[in-house]
Amino acid sequence: MGIKENLEQLKITFKKQDCLLVAVSKTKPPGAIKEAYEAGIRDFGENKVQELVEKAPQLPKDIRWHMIGHLQRNKVKHIVPFVYLIHGVDSLRLLKQINKEGEKVKRVIPCLLQIHIAKEESKFGLDEKELEDIIWGKEMQHMEFIKIKGLMGMATNTDNPETVRKEFGYLKSLFEEIKTKALPKQVEMEELSMGMSGDYPLALEAGSTIVRIGSAIFGARNYNQTS
Ligand SMILES: *Cc1c(COP(=O)(O)O)cnc(C)c1O
C-alpha cells in the first residue's frame, strides 16, 4: 500500500478517538512528506535536528513540526524559531536551555516531559520524583518561555501486549494524577504522547492524545541509504 492508502486507514481510527496523528518522517525524503501533506496531514515528526532543519524550508509553511527524538542542548537554538512541539524533554538542564533560546526569539516553546516507562530499552526519560521536582521546582517559576503541555513515553519494544499495556497504563495514571494537583502557570497537563506503529492500538486504548507513527505510514526505514 502507498502513503495515501496507509493514511486513509489510520485517519479513520484517529478521528474516532480524537487523537492527533503525528506522521514520523525521519529518514524519508521531502517527496514522501509532500505526499502525506497532500493526503491532509499537517503534523510531522523528526528525531534529528539537522534533518529537521534541512527539510522544513523545502516544505509548506503550514506544517507543524514535532521534535520527537532526544534533543541535545547545543542544538536547541536551531529549532526554537519554528518548532511546534518538543516531545522528549528529559532534564531540567534541557528545559532551561529551551527557555533561554525561546527568550532570544521571544517565543514560548511548547514541550512534553518524557517519562521513562520501558524496562531498560530506552535510556531517556524522567522518573516520577524527577518529574515532580521539575514541575514544582523553584526554577519553573522563572521560565517564561516554555509551556509544558503534557507527558510523553515510549513503551518496551516487545511482542508481549501485557508489558506494553502495563507501561502505557502507568503513564496514563501518572498523567491523571498530576492533572488533579495545583500546577504552576507554565504547566498544562493536556497532551499524552504515546504510541508508535507497533503499539498504537494499545496506546489509544490507554488514553493517548497524540500518537507518533512512522513506518505504518511511510513503510520501513532504511538507515543504510547514503542520501
Ligand atoms: C521513530 C520514532 C517513532 C515512530 O516509529 P515507528 O515505529 O516507525 O512508527 C515514534 N516515536 C519516536 C520517539 C521515534 O523515534
JSON list of C-alpha atoms and ligand atoms in Angstrom, two decimals:
[
{"chain": "A", "resi": 1, "resn": "MET", "atom": "CA", "xyz": [0.00, 0.00, 0.00]},
{"chain": "A", "resi": 2, "resn": "GLY", "atom": "CA", "xyz": [1.09, 3.56, -0.64]},
{"chain": "A", "resi": 3, "resn": "ILE", "atom": "CA", "xyz": [1.35, 6.50, 1.76]},
{"chain": "A", "resi": 4, "resn": "LYS", "atom": "CA", "xyz": [-2.11, 7.80, 0.85]},
{"chain": "A", "resi": 5, "resn": "GLU", "atom": "CA", "xyz": [-3.84, 4.46, 1.46]},
{"chain": "A", "resi": 6, "resn": "ASN", "atom": "CA", "xyz": [-1.99, 3.91, 4.75]},
{"chain": "A", "resi": 7, "resn": "LEU", "atom": "CA", "xyz": [-3.10, 7.32, 5.94]},
{"chain": "A", "resi": 8, "resn": "GLU", "atom": "CA", "xyz": [-6.70, 6.83, 4.96]},
{"chain": "A", "resi": 9, "resn": "GLN", "atom": "CA", "xyz": [-6.83, 3.73, 7.15]},
{"chain": "A", "resi": 10, "resn": "LEU", "atom": "CA", "xyz": [-5.16, 5.44, 10.09]},
{"chain": "A", "resi": 11, "resn": "LYS", "atom": "CA", "xyz": [-7.18, 8.64, 9.87]},
{"chain": "A", "resi": 12, "resn": "ILE", "atom": "CA", "xyz": [-10.42, 6.75, 10.35]},
{"chain": "A", "resi": 13, "resn": "THR", "atom": "CA", "xyz": [-9.10, 5.30, 13.60]},
{"chain": "A", "resi": 14, "resn": "PHE", "atom": "CA", "xyz": [-7.74, 8.57, 14.95]},
{"chain": "A", "resi": 15, "resn": "LYS", "atom": "CA", "xyz": [-10.73, 10.74, 14.11]},
{"chain": "A", "resi": 16, "resn": "LYS", "atom": "CA", "xyz": [-12.92, 8.39, 16.07]},
{"chain": "A", "resi": 17, "resn": "GLN", "atom": "CA", "xyz": [-10.64, 8.68, 19.09]},
{"chain": "A", "resi": 18, "resn": "ASP", "atom": "CA", "xyz": [-9.99, 12.41, 18.96]},
{"chain": "A", "resi": 19, "resn": "CYS", "atom": "CA", "xyz": [-6.26, 11.78, 18.93]},
{"chain": "A", "resi": 20, "resn": "LEU", "atom": "CA", "xyz": [-3.64, 13.71, 16.95]},
{"chain": "A", "resi": 21, "resn": "LEU", "atom": "CA", "xyz": [-1.71, 11.71, 14.40]},
{"chain": "A", "resi": 22, "resn": "VAL", "atom": "CA", "xyz": [1.90, 12.86, 14.01]},
{"chain": "A", "resi": 23, "resn": "ALA", "atom": "CA", "xyz": [3.47, 11.39, 10.88]},
{"chain": "A", "resi": 24, "resn": "VAL", "atom": "CA", "xyz": [7.08, 10.48, 11.71]},
{"chain": "A", "resi": 25, "resn": "SER", "atom": "CA", "xyz": [9.03, 11.30, 8.57]},
{"chain": "A", "resi": 26, "resn": "LYS", "atom": "CA", "xyz": [12.61, 10.71, 9.79]},
{"chain": "A", "resi": 27, "resn": "THR", "atom": "CA", "xyz": [14.89, 9.35, 7.03]},
{"chain": "A", "resi": 28, "resn": "LYS", "atom": "CA", "xyz": [12.15, 9.96, 4.44]},
{"chain": "A", "resi": 29, "resn": "PRO", "atom": "CA", "xyz": [12.65, 12.44, 1.59]},
{"chain": "A", "resi": 30, "resn": "PRO", "atom": "CA", "xyz": [10.61, 15.65, 1.16]},
{"chain": "A", "resi": 31, "resn": "GLY", "atom": "CA", "xyz": [8.70, 13.98, -1.69]},
{"chain": "A", "resi": 32, "resn": "ALA", "atom": "CA", "xyz": [7.22, 11.40, 0.69]},
{"chain": "A", "resi": 33, "resn": "ILE", "atom": "CA", "xyz": [6.30, 14.15, 3.16]},
{"chain": "A", "resi": 34, "resn": "LYS", "atom": "CA", "xyz": [4.55, 16.07, 0.39]},
{"chain": "A", "resi": 35, "resn": "GLU", "atom": "CA", "xyz": [2.53, 13.00, -0.46]},
{"chain": "A", "resi": 36, "resn": "ALA", "atom": "CA", "xyz": [1.31, 12.75, 3.13]},
{"chain": "A", "resi": 37, "resn": "TYR", "atom": "CA", "xyz": [0.70, 16.51, 3.19]},
{"chain": "A", "resi": 38, "resn": "GLU", "atom": "CA", "xyz": [-1.50, 16.22, 0.11]},
{"chain": "A", "resi": 39, "resn": "ALA", "atom": "CA", "xyz": [-3.43, 13.48, 1.88]},
{"chain": "A", "resi": 40, "resn": "GLY", "atom": "CA", "xyz": [-4.24, 16.03, 4.60]},
{"chain": "A", "resi": 41, "resn": "ILE", "atom": "CA", "xyz": [-1.52, 15.57, 7.21]},
{"chain": "A", "resi": 42, "resn": "ARG", "atom": "CA", "xyz": [-0.11, 18.77, 8.76]},
{"chain": "A", "resi": 43, "resn": "ASP", "atom": "CA", "xyz": [1.80, 17.34, 11.75]},
{"chain": "A", "resi": 44, "resn": "PHE", "atom": "CA", "xyz": [5.17, 15.75, 11.08]},
{"chain": "A", "resi": 45, "resn": "GLY", "atom": "CA", "xyz": [7.79, 14.40, 13.49]},
{"chain": "A", "resi": 46, "resn": "GLU", "atom": "CA", "xyz": [11.56, 14.25, 13.13]},
{"chain": "A", "resi": 47, "resn": "ASN", "atom": "CA", "xyz": [14.13, 12.95, 15.61]},
{"chain": "A", "resi": 48, "resn": "LYS", "atom": "CA", "xyz": [17.28, 14.68, 14.37]},
{"chain": "A", "resi": 49, "resn": "VAL", "atom": "CA", "xyz": [17.77, 18.42, 14.48]},
{"chain": "A", "resi": 50, "resn": "GLN", "atom": "CA", "xyz": [19.88, 18.56, 11.35]},
{"chain": "A", "resi": 51, "resn": "GLU", "atom": "CA", "xyz": [17.38, 16.61, 9.31]},
{"chain": "A", "resi": 52, "resn": "LEU", "atom": "CA", "xyz": [14.51, 18.75, 10.58]},
{"chain": "A", "resi": 53, "resn": "VAL", "atom": "CA", "xyz": [16.32, 22.00, 9.80]},
{"chain": "A", "resi": 54, "resn": "GLU", "atom": "CA", "xyz": [17.17, 20.78, 6.31]},
{"chain": "A", "resi": 55, "resn": "LYS", "atom": "CA", "xyz": [13.72, 19.56, 5.39]},
{"chain": "A", "resi": 56, "resn": "ALA", "atom": "CA", "xyz": [11.47, 22.23, 6.87]},
{"chain": "A", "resi": 57, "resn": "PRO", "atom": "CA", "xyz": [12.36, 25.06, 4.42]},
{"chain": "A", "resi": 58, "resn": "GLN", "atom": "CA", "xyz": [11.66, 22.76, 1.47]},
{"chain": "A", "resi": 59, "resn": "LEU", "atom": "CA", "xyz": [8.10, 22.06, 2.57]},
{"chain": "A", "resi": 60, "resn": "PRO", "atom": "CA", "xyz": [4.84, 24.00, 3.03]},
{"chain": "A", "resi": 61, "resn": "LYS", "atom": "CA", "xyz": [4.84, 26.69, 5.72]},
{"chain": "A", "resi": 62, "resn": "ASP", "atom": "CA", "xyz": [1.72, 25.43, 7.47]},
{"chain": "A", "resi": 63, "resn": "ILE", "atom": "CA", "xyz": [3.33, 22.16, 8.54]},
{"chain": "A", "resi": 64, "resn": "ARG", "atom": "CA", "xyz": [3.59, 21.78, 12.31]},
{"chain": "A", "resi": 65, "resn": "TRP", "atom": "CA", "xyz": [6.99, 20.25, 13.08]},
{"chain": "A", "resi": 66, "resn": "HIS", "atom": "CA", "xyz": [7.33, 18.00, 16.12]},
{"chain": "A", "resi": 67, "resn": "MET", "atom": "CA", "xyz": [10.76, 17.22, 17.55]},
{"chain": "A", "resi": 68, "resn": "ILE", "atom": "CA", "xyz": [10.33, 13.68, 18.85]},
{"chain": "A", "resi": 69, "resn": "GLY", "atom": "CA", "xyz": [13.87, 12.45, 19.46]},
{"chain": "A", "resi": 70, "resn": "HIS", "atom": "CA", "xyz": [16.45, 13.00, 22.12]},
{"chain": "A", "resi": 71, "resn": "LEU", "atom": "CA", "xyz": [17.47, 16.65, 21.96]},
{"chain": "A", "resi": 72, "resn": "GLN", "atom": "CA", "xyz": [20.94, 17.91, 22.76]},
{"chain": "A", "resi": 73, "resn": "ARG", "atom": "CA", "xyz": [21.21, 21.27, 24.46]},
{"chain": "A", "resi": 74, "resn": "ASN", "atom": "CA", "xyz": [23.61, 22.74, 21.92]},
{"chain": "A", "resi": 75, "resn": "LYS", "atom": "CA", "xyz": [21.10, 22.07, 19.12]},
{"chain": "A", "resi": 76, "resn": "VAL", "atom": "CA", "xyz": [18.08, 23.69, 20.75]},
{"chain": "A", "resi": 77, "resn": "LYS", "atom": "CA", "xyz": [18.74, 27.07, 19.13]},
{"chain": "A", "resi": 78, "resn": "HIS", "atom": "CA", "xyz": [18.27, 25.67, 15.63]},
{"chain": "A", "resi": 79, "resn": "ILE", "atom": "CA", "xyz": [14.67, 24.61, 16.18]},
{"chain": "A", "resi": 80, "resn": "VAL", "atom": "CA", "xyz": [13.15, 27.12, 18.62]},
{"chain": "A", "resi": 81, "resn": "PRO", "atom": "CA", "xyz": [12.28, 29.67, 15.91]},
{"chain": "A", "resi": 82, "resn": "PHE", "atom": "CA", "xyz": [9.76, 27.30, 14.33]},
{"chain": "A", "resi": 83, "resn": "VAL", "atom": "CA", "xyz": [9.20, 24.02, 16.22]},
{"chain": "A", "resi": 84, "resn": "TYR", "atom": "CA", "xyz": [5.57, 23.29, 17.12]},
{"chain": "A", "resi": 85, "resn": "LEU", "atom": "CA", "xyz": [6.11, 20.84, 19.99]},
{"chain": "A", "resi": 86, "resn": "ILE", "atom": "CA", "xyz": [9.21, 19.26, 21.59]},
{"chain": "A", "resi": 87, "resn": "HIS", "atom": "CA", "xyz": [8.21, 15.78, 22.79]},
{"chain": "A", "resi": 88, "resn": "GLY", "atom": "CA", "xyz": [11.30, 14.43, 24.54]},
{"chain": "A", "resi": 89, "resn": "VAL", "atom": "CA", "xyz": [12.31, 16.85, 27.27]},
{"chain": "A", "resi": 90, "resn": "ASP", "atom": "CA", "xyz": [14.03, 14.73, 29.89]},
{"chain": "A", "resi": 91, "resn": "SER", "atom": "CA", "xyz": [16.01, 17.08, 32.13]},
{"chain": "A", "resi": 92, "resn": "LEU", "atom": "CA", "xyz": [15.83, 20.43, 33.85]},
{"chain": "A", "resi": 93, "resn": "ARG", "atom": "CA", "xyz": [19.03, 21.48, 32.11]},
{"chain": "A", "resi": 94, "resn": "LEU", "atom": "CA", "xyz": [17.47, 20.92, 28.71]},
{"chain": "A", "resi": 95, "resn": "LEU", "atom": "CA", "xyz": [14.32, 22.74, 29.74]},
{"chain": "A", "resi": 96, "resn": "LYS", "atom": "CA", "xyz": [16.36, 25.72, 30.91]},
{"chain": "A", "resi": 97, "resn": "GLN", "atom": "CA", "xyz": [18.19, 25.81, 27.60]},
{"chain": "A", "resi": 98, "resn": "ILE", "atom": "CA", "xyz": [14.90, 25.76, 25.68]},
{"chain": "A", "resi": 99, "resn": "ASN", "atom": "CA", "xyz": [13.65, 28.62, 27.86]},
{"chain": "A", "resi": 100, "resn": "LYS", "atom": "CA", "xyz": [16.81, 30.61, 27.23]},
{"chain": "A", "resi": 101, "resn": "GLU", "atom": "CA", "xyz": [16.68, 30.16, 23.46]},
{"chain": "A", "resi": 102, "resn": "GLY", "atom": "CA", "xyz": [12.93, 30.82, 23.45]},
{"chain": "A", "resi": 103, "resn": "GLU", "atom": "CA", "xyz": [13.56, 34.13, 25.17]},
{"chain": "A", "resi": 104, "resn": "LYS", "atom": "CA", "xyz": [16.05, 35.13, 22.47]},
{"chain": "A", "resi": 105, "resn": "VAL", "atom": "CA", "xyz": [13.45, 34.73, 19.76]},
{"chain": "A", "resi": 106, "resn": "LYS", "atom": "CA", "xyz": [10.57, 35.85, 22.02]},
{"chain": "A", "resi": 107, "resn": "ARG", "atom": "CA", "xyz": [8.66, 32.64, 21.52]},
{"chain": "A", "resi": 108, "resn": "VAL", "atom": "CA", "xyz": [7.02, 30.42, 24.14]},
{"chain": "A", "resi": 109, "resn": "ILE", "atom": "CA", "xyz": [8.06, 26.85, 23.28]},
{"chain": "A", "resi": 110, "resn": "PRO", "atom": "CA", "xyz": [5.55, 24.03, 23.89]},
{"chain": "A", "resi": 111, "resn": "CYS", "atom": "CA", "xyz": [7.18, 20.93, 25.43]},
{"chain": "A", "resi": 112, "resn": "LEU", "atom": "CA", "xyz": [6.29, 17.49, 26.71]},
{"chain": "A", "resi": 113, "resn": "LEU", "atom": "CA", "xyz": [8.22, 15.88, 29.56]},
{"chain": "A", "resi": 114, "resn": "GLN", "atom": "CA", "xyz": [9.43, 12.40, 28.70]},
{"chain": "A", "resi": 115, "resn": "ILE", "atom": "CA", "xyz": [8.83, 9.72, 31.30]},
{"chain": "A", "resi": 116, "resn": "HIS", "atom": "CA", "xyz": [10.85, 6.52, 31.42]},
{"chain": "A", "resi": 117, "resn": "ILE", "atom": "CA", "xyz": [8.27, 3.73, 31.25]},
{"chain": "A", "resi": 118, "resn": "ALA", "atom": "CA", "xyz": [10.09, 0.93, 29.38]},
{"chain": "A", "resi": 119, "resn": "LYS", "atom": "CA", "xyz": [12.04, -1.86, 31.06]},
{"chain": "A", "resi": 120, "resn": "GLU", "atom": "CA", "xyz": [15.53, -0.78, 30.00]},
{"chain": "A", "resi": 121, "resn": "GLU", "atom": "CA", "xyz": [15.08, -0.28, 26.31]},
{"chain": "A", "resi": 122, "resn": "SER", "atom": "CA", "xyz": [15.20, 3.48, 26.36]},
{"chain": "A", "resi": 123, "resn": "LYS", "atom": "CA", "xyz": [17.95, 5.31, 28.16]},
{"chain": "A", "resi": 124, "resn": "PHE", "atom": "CA", "xyz": [15.96, 8.50, 28.29]},
{"chain": "A", "resi": 125, "resn": "GLY", "atom": "CA", "xyz": [13.16, 9.81, 30.44]},
{"chain": "A", "resi": 126, "resn": "LEU", "atom": "CA", "xyz": [12.37, 11.04, 33.92]},
{"chain": "A", "resi": 127, "resn": "ASP", "atom": "CA", "xyz": [11.10, 9.04, 36.84]},
{"chain": "A", "resi": 128, "resn": "GLU", "atom": "CA", "xyz": [8.20, 10.23, 38.98]},
{"chain": "A", "resi": 129, "resn": "LYS", "atom": "CA", "xyz": [10.36, 12.02, 41.50]},
{"chain": "A", "resi": 130, "resn": "GLU", "atom": "CA", "xyz": [12.36, 13.86, 38.83]},
{"chain": "A", "resi": 131, "resn": "LEU", "atom": "CA", "xyz": [9.11, 14.87, 37.13]},
{"chain": "A", "resi": 132, "resn": "GLU", "atom": "CA", "xyz": [7.72, 16.34, 40.34]},
{"chain": "A", "resi": 133, "resn": "ASP", "atom": "CA", "xyz": [10.98, 18.12, 41.06]},
{"chain": "A", "resi": 134, "resn": "ILE", "atom": "CA", "xyz": [10.77, 19.83, 37.68]},
{"chain": "A", "resi": 135, "resn": "ILE", "atom": "CA", "xyz": [7.09, 20.75, 37.79]},
{"chain": "A", "resi": 136, "resn": "TRP", "atom": "CA", "xyz": [7.09, 22.08, 41.35]},
{"chain": "A", "resi": 137, "resn": "GLY", "atom": "CA", "xyz": [10.70, 23.18, 41.50]},
{"chain": "A", "resi": 138, "resn": "LYS", "atom": "CA", "xyz": [11.80, 26.74, 42.13]},
{"chain": "A", "resi": 139, "resn": "GLU", "atom": "CA", "xyz": [13.28, 27.11, 38.65]},
{"chain": "A", "resi": 140, "resn": "MET", "atom": "CA", "xyz": [9.97, 26.56, 36.91]},
{"chain": "A", "resi": 141, "resn": "GLN", "atom": "CA", "xyz": [8.74, 29.89, 38.22]},
{"chain": "A", "resi": 142, "resn": "HIS", "atom": "CA", "xyz": [11.44, 31.73, 36.29]},
{"chain": "A", "resi": 143, "resn": "MET", "atom": "CA", "xyz": [10.84, 30.05, 32.96]},
{"chain": "A", "resi": 144, "resn": "GLU", "atom": "CA", "xyz": [8.63, 32.38, 30.97]},
{"chain": "A", "resi": 145, "resn": "PHE", "atom": "CA", "xyz": [9.38, 30.95, 27.56]},
{"chain": "A", "resi": 146, "resn": "ILE", "atom": "CA", "xyz": [8.31, 27.35, 27.95]},
{"chain": "A", "resi": 147, "resn": "LYS", "atom": "CA", "xyz": [4.90, 25.76, 28.21]},
{"chain": "A", "resi": 148, "resn": "ILE", "atom": "CA", "xyz": [4.66, 22.18, 29.44]},
{"chain": "A", "resi": 149, "resn": "LYS", "atom": "CA", "xyz": [1.72, 20.68, 27.54]},
{"chain": "A", "resi": 150, "resn": "GLY", "atom": "CA", "xyz": [1.88, 17.17, 28.98]},
{"chain": "A", "resi": 151, "resn": "LEU", "atom": "CA", "xyz": [3.84, 13.93, 29.02]},
{"chain": "A", "resi": 152, "resn": "MET", "atom": "CA", "xyz": [5.44, 11.57, 26.52]},
{"chain": "A", "resi": 153, "resn": "GLY", "atom": "CA", "xyz": [6.62, 7.99, 26.79]},
{"chain": "A", "resi": 154, "resn": "MET", "atom": "CA", "xyz": [7.91, 5.02, 24.83]},
{"chain": "A", "resi": 155, "resn": "ALA", "atom": "CA", "xyz": [6.93, 1.50, 25.79]},
{"chain": "A", "resi": 156, "resn": "THR", "atom": "CA", "xyz": [9.23, -1.52, 25.70]},
{"chain": "A", "resi": 157, "resn": "ASN", "atom": "CA", "xyz": [9.75, -2.89, 22.21]},
{"chain": "A", "resi": 158, "resn": "THR", "atom": "CA", "xyz": [8.22, -6.32, 22.76]},
{"chain": "A", "resi": 159, "resn": "ASP", "atom": "CA", "xyz": [5.61, -8.67, 21.31]},
{"chain": "A", "resi": 160, "resn": "ASN", "atom": "CA", "xyz": [4.05, -9.05, 24.72]},
{"chain": "A", "resi": 161, "resn": "PRO", "atom": "CA", "xyz": [0.97, -6.81, 24.82]},
{"chain": "A", "resi": 162, "resn": "GLU", "atom": "CA", "xyz": [0.66, -7.15, 28.59]},
{"chain": "A", "resi": 163, "resn": "THR", "atom": "CA", "xyz": [4.01, -5.46, 29.17]},
{"chain": "A", "resi": 164, "resn": "VAL", "atom": "CA", "xyz": [3.10, -2.60, 26.84]},
{"chain": "A", "resi": 165, "resn": "ARG", "atom": "CA", "xyz": [-0.40, -2.25, 28.29]},
{"chain": "A", "resi": 166, "resn": "LYS", "atom": "CA", "xyz": [1.05, -2.01, 31.78]},
{"chain": "A", "resi": 167, "resn": "GLU", "atom": "CA", "xyz": [3.57, 0.67, 30.76]},
{"chain": "A", "resi": 168, "resn": "PHE", "atom": "CA", "xyz": [1.02, 2.81, 28.93]},
{"chain": "A", "resi": 169, "resn": "GLY", "atom": "CA", "xyz": [-1.42, 2.35, 31.82]},
{"chain": "A", "resi": 170, "resn": "TYR", "atom": "CA", "xyz": [1.20, 3.55, 34.26]},
{"chain": "A", "resi": 171, "resn": "LEU", "atom": "CA", "xyz": [1.91, 6.68, 32.18]},
{"chain": "A", "resi": 172, "resn": "LYS", "atom": "CA", "xyz": [-1.78, 7.46, 31.84]},
{"chain": "A", "resi": 173, "resn": "SER", "atom": "CA", "xyz": [-2.35, 7.18, 35.59]},
{"chain": "A", "resi": 174, "resn": "LEU", "atom": "CA", "xyz": [0.66, 9.39, 36.31]},
{"chain": "A", "resi": 175, "resn": "PHE", "atom": "CA", "xyz": [-0.72, 11.95, 33.84]},
{"chain": "A", "resi": 176, "resn": "GLU", "atom": "CA", "xyz": [-4.15, 11.87, 35.51]},
{"chain": "A", "resi": 177, "resn": "GLU", "atom": "CA", "xyz": [-2.64, 12.16, 38.96]},
{"chain": "A", "resi": 178, "resn": "ILE", "atom": "CA", "xyz": [-0.54, 15.23, 38.06]},
{"chain": "A", "resi": 179, "resn": "LYS", "atom": "CA", "xyz": [-3.63, 16.79, 36.48]},
{"chain": "A", "resi": 180, "resn": "THR", "atom": "CA", "xyz": [-5.54, 16.76, 39.75]},
{"chain": "A", "resi": 181, "resn": "LYS", "atom": "CA", "xyz": [-2.87, 18.84, 41.51]},
{"chain": "A", "resi": 182, "resn": "ALA", "atom": "CA", "xyz": [-2.29, 22.59, 41.60]},
{"chain": "A", "resi": 183, "resn": "LEU", "atom": "CA", "xyz": [0.07, 23.35, 38.73]},
{"chain": "A", "resi": 184, "resn": "PRO", "atom": "CA", "xyz": [2.33, 26.33, 38.04]},
{"chain": "A", "resi": 185, "resn": "LYS", "atom": "CA", "xyz": [1.19, 28.58, 35.20]},
{"chain": "A", "resi": 186, "resn": "GLN", "atom": "CA", "xyz": [3.72, 27.13, 32.76]},
{"chain": "A", "resi": 187, "resn": "VAL", "atom": "CA", "xyz": [2.26, 23.65, 33.14]},
{"chain": "A", "resi": 188, "resn": "GLU", "atom": "CA", "xyz": [-0.91, 22.39, 31.44]},
{"chain": "A", "resi": 189, "resn": "MET", "atom": "CA", "xyz": [-1.48, 18.66, 31.55]},
{"chain": "A", "resi": 190, "resn": "GLU", "atom": "CA", "xyz": [-3.41, 18.25, 28.30]},
{"chain": "A", "resi": 191, "resn": "GLU", "atom": "CA", "xyz": [-1.43, 16.02, 25.98]},
{"chain": "A", "resi": 192, "resn": "LEU", "atom": "CA", "xyz": [-0.26, 12.46, 26.39]},
{"chain": "A", "resi": 193, "resn": "SER", "atom": "CA", "xyz": [2.07, 11.42, 23.56]},
{"chain": "A", "resi": 194, "resn": "MET", "atom": "CA", "xyz": [2.35, 7.64, 23.38]},
{"chain": "A", "resi": 195, "resn": "GLY", "atom": "CA", "xyz": [2.01, 5.03, 20.67]},
{"chain": "A", "resi": 196, "resn": "MET", "atom": "CA", "xyz": [4.03, 4.17, 17.55]},
{"chain": "A", "resi": 197, "resn": "SER", "atom": "CA", "xyz": [3.41, 1.89, 14.55]},
{"chain": "A", "resi": 198, "resn": "GLY", "atom": "CA", "xyz": [3.80, -1.30, 16.57]},
{"chain": "A", "resi": 199, "resn": "ASP", "atom": "CA", "xyz": [1.77, -0.38, 19.63]},
{"chain": "A", "resi": 200, "resn": "TYR", "atom": "CA", "xyz": [-0.66, 2.45, 18.83]},
{"chain": "A", "resi": 201, "resn": "PRO", "atom": "CA", "xyz": [-3.84, 0.35, 19.31]},
{"chain": "A", "resi": 202, "resn": "LEU", "atom": "CA", "xyz": [-2.74, -0.29, 22.91]},
{"chain": "A", "resi": 203, "resn": "ALA", "atom": "CA", "xyz": [-1.83, 3.39, 23.37]},
{"chain": "A", "resi": 204, "resn": "LEU", "atom": "CA", "xyz": [-5.26, 4.51, 22.16]},
{"chain": "A", "resi": 205, "resn": "GLU", "atom": "CA", "xyz": [-6.90, 2.02, 24.47]},
{"chain": "A", "resi": 206, "resn": "ALA", "atom": "CA", "xyz": [-4.89, 3.50, 27.35]},
{"chain": "A", "resi": 207, "resn": "GLY", "atom": "CA", "xyz": [-5.94, 7.07, 26.54]},
{"chain": "A", "resi": 208, "resn": "SER", "atom": "CA", "xyz": [-3.23, 8.62, 24.41]},
{"chain": "A", "resi": 209, "resn": "THR", "atom": "CA", "xyz": [-3.97, 12.07, 22.83]},
{"chain": "A", "resi": 210, "resn": "ILE", "atom": "CA", "xyz": [-1.03, 12.09, 20.38]},
{"chain": "A", "resi": 211, "resn": "VAL", "atom": "CA", "xyz": [0.45, 9.13, 18.51]},
{"chain": "A", "resi": 212, "resn": "ARG", "atom": "CA", "xyz": [3.73, 9.24, 16.59]},
{"chain": "A", "resi": 213, "resn": "ILE", "atom": "CA", "xyz": [3.60, 6.92, 13.60]},
{"chain": "A", "resi": 214, "resn": "GLY", "atom": "CA", "xyz": [6.33, 6.39, 11.03]},
{"chain": "A", "resi": 215, "resn": "SER", "atom": "CA", "xyz": [6.69, 3.03, 9.33]},
{"chain": "A", "resi": 216, "resn": "ALA", "atom": "CA", "xyz": [2.94, 2.27, 9.23]},
{"chain": "A", "resi": 217, "resn": "ILE", "atom": "CA", "xyz": [2.61, 5.36, 7.00]},
{"chain": "A", "resi": 218, "resn": "PHE", "atom": "CA", "xyz": [5.86, 5.61, 5.07]},
{"chain": "A", "resi": 219, "resn": "GLY", "atom": "CA", "xyz": [6.99, 1.99, 5.07]},
{"chain": "A", "resi": 220, "resn": "ALA", "atom": "CA", "xyz": [10.11, 0.59, 6.72]},
{"chain": "A", "resi": 221, "resn": "ARG", "atom": "CA", "xyz": [13.10, 2.87, 7.16]},
{"chain": "A", "resi": 222, "resn": "ASN", "atom": "CA", "xyz": [16.42, 2.12, 5.53]},
{"chain": "A", "resi": 223, "resn": "TYR", "atom": "CA", "xyz": [19.20, 3.59, 7.64]},
{"chain": "A", "resi": 224, "resn": "ASN", "atom": "CA", "xyz": [21.88, 2.44, 5.20]},
{"chain": "A", "resi": 225, "resn": "GLN", "atom": "CA", "xyz": [20.82, 4.79, 2.45]},
{"chain": "A", "resi": 226, "resn": "THR", "atom": "CA", "xyz": [23.58, 7.24, 1.66]},
{"chain": "A", "resi": 227, "resn": "SER", "atom": "CA", "xyz": [21.34, 10.16, 0.73]},
{"chain": "B", "resi": 1, "resn": "LIG", "atom": "C1", "xyz": [10.88, 6.67, 15.09]},
{"chain": "B", "resi": 1, "resn": "LIG", "atom": "C2", "xyz": [10.04, 7.10, 16.22]},
{"chain": "B", "resi": 1, "resn": "LIG", "atom": "C3", "xyz": [8.65, 6.89, 16.19]},
{"chain": "B", "resi": 1, "resn": "LIG", "atom": "C4", "xyz": [7.91, 6.18, 15.08]},
{"chain": "B", "resi": 1, "resn": "LIG", "atom": "O1", "xyz": [8.31, 4.86, 14.95]},
{"chain": "B", "resi": 1, "resn": "LIG", "atom": "P1", "xyz": [7.51, 3.81, 14.02]},
{"chain": "B", "resi": 1, "resn": "LIG", "atom": "O2", "xyz": [7.73, 2.52, 14.68]},
{"chain": "B", "resi": 1, "resn": "LIG", "atom": "O3", "xyz": [8.14, 3.90, 12.67]},
{"chain": "B", "resi": 1, "resn": "LIG", "atom": "O4", "xyz": [6.09, 4.23, 13.99]},
{"chain": "B", "resi": 1, "resn": "LIG", "atom": "C5", "xyz": [7.92, 7.36, 17.27]},
{"chain": "B", "resi": 1, "resn": "LIG", "atom": "N1", "xyz": [8.50, 8.00, 18.31]},
{"chain": "B", "resi": 1, "resn": "LIG", "atom": "C6", "xyz": [9.82, 8.21, 18.36]},
{"chain": "B", "resi": 1, "resn": "LIG", "atom": "C7", "xyz": [10.39, 8.92, 19.53]},
{"chain": "B", "resi": 1, "resn": "LIG", "atom": "C8", "xyz": [10.63, 7.77, 17.32]},
{"chain": "B", "resi": 1, "resn": "LIG", "atom": "O5", "xyz": [11.95, 7.99, 17.38]}
]
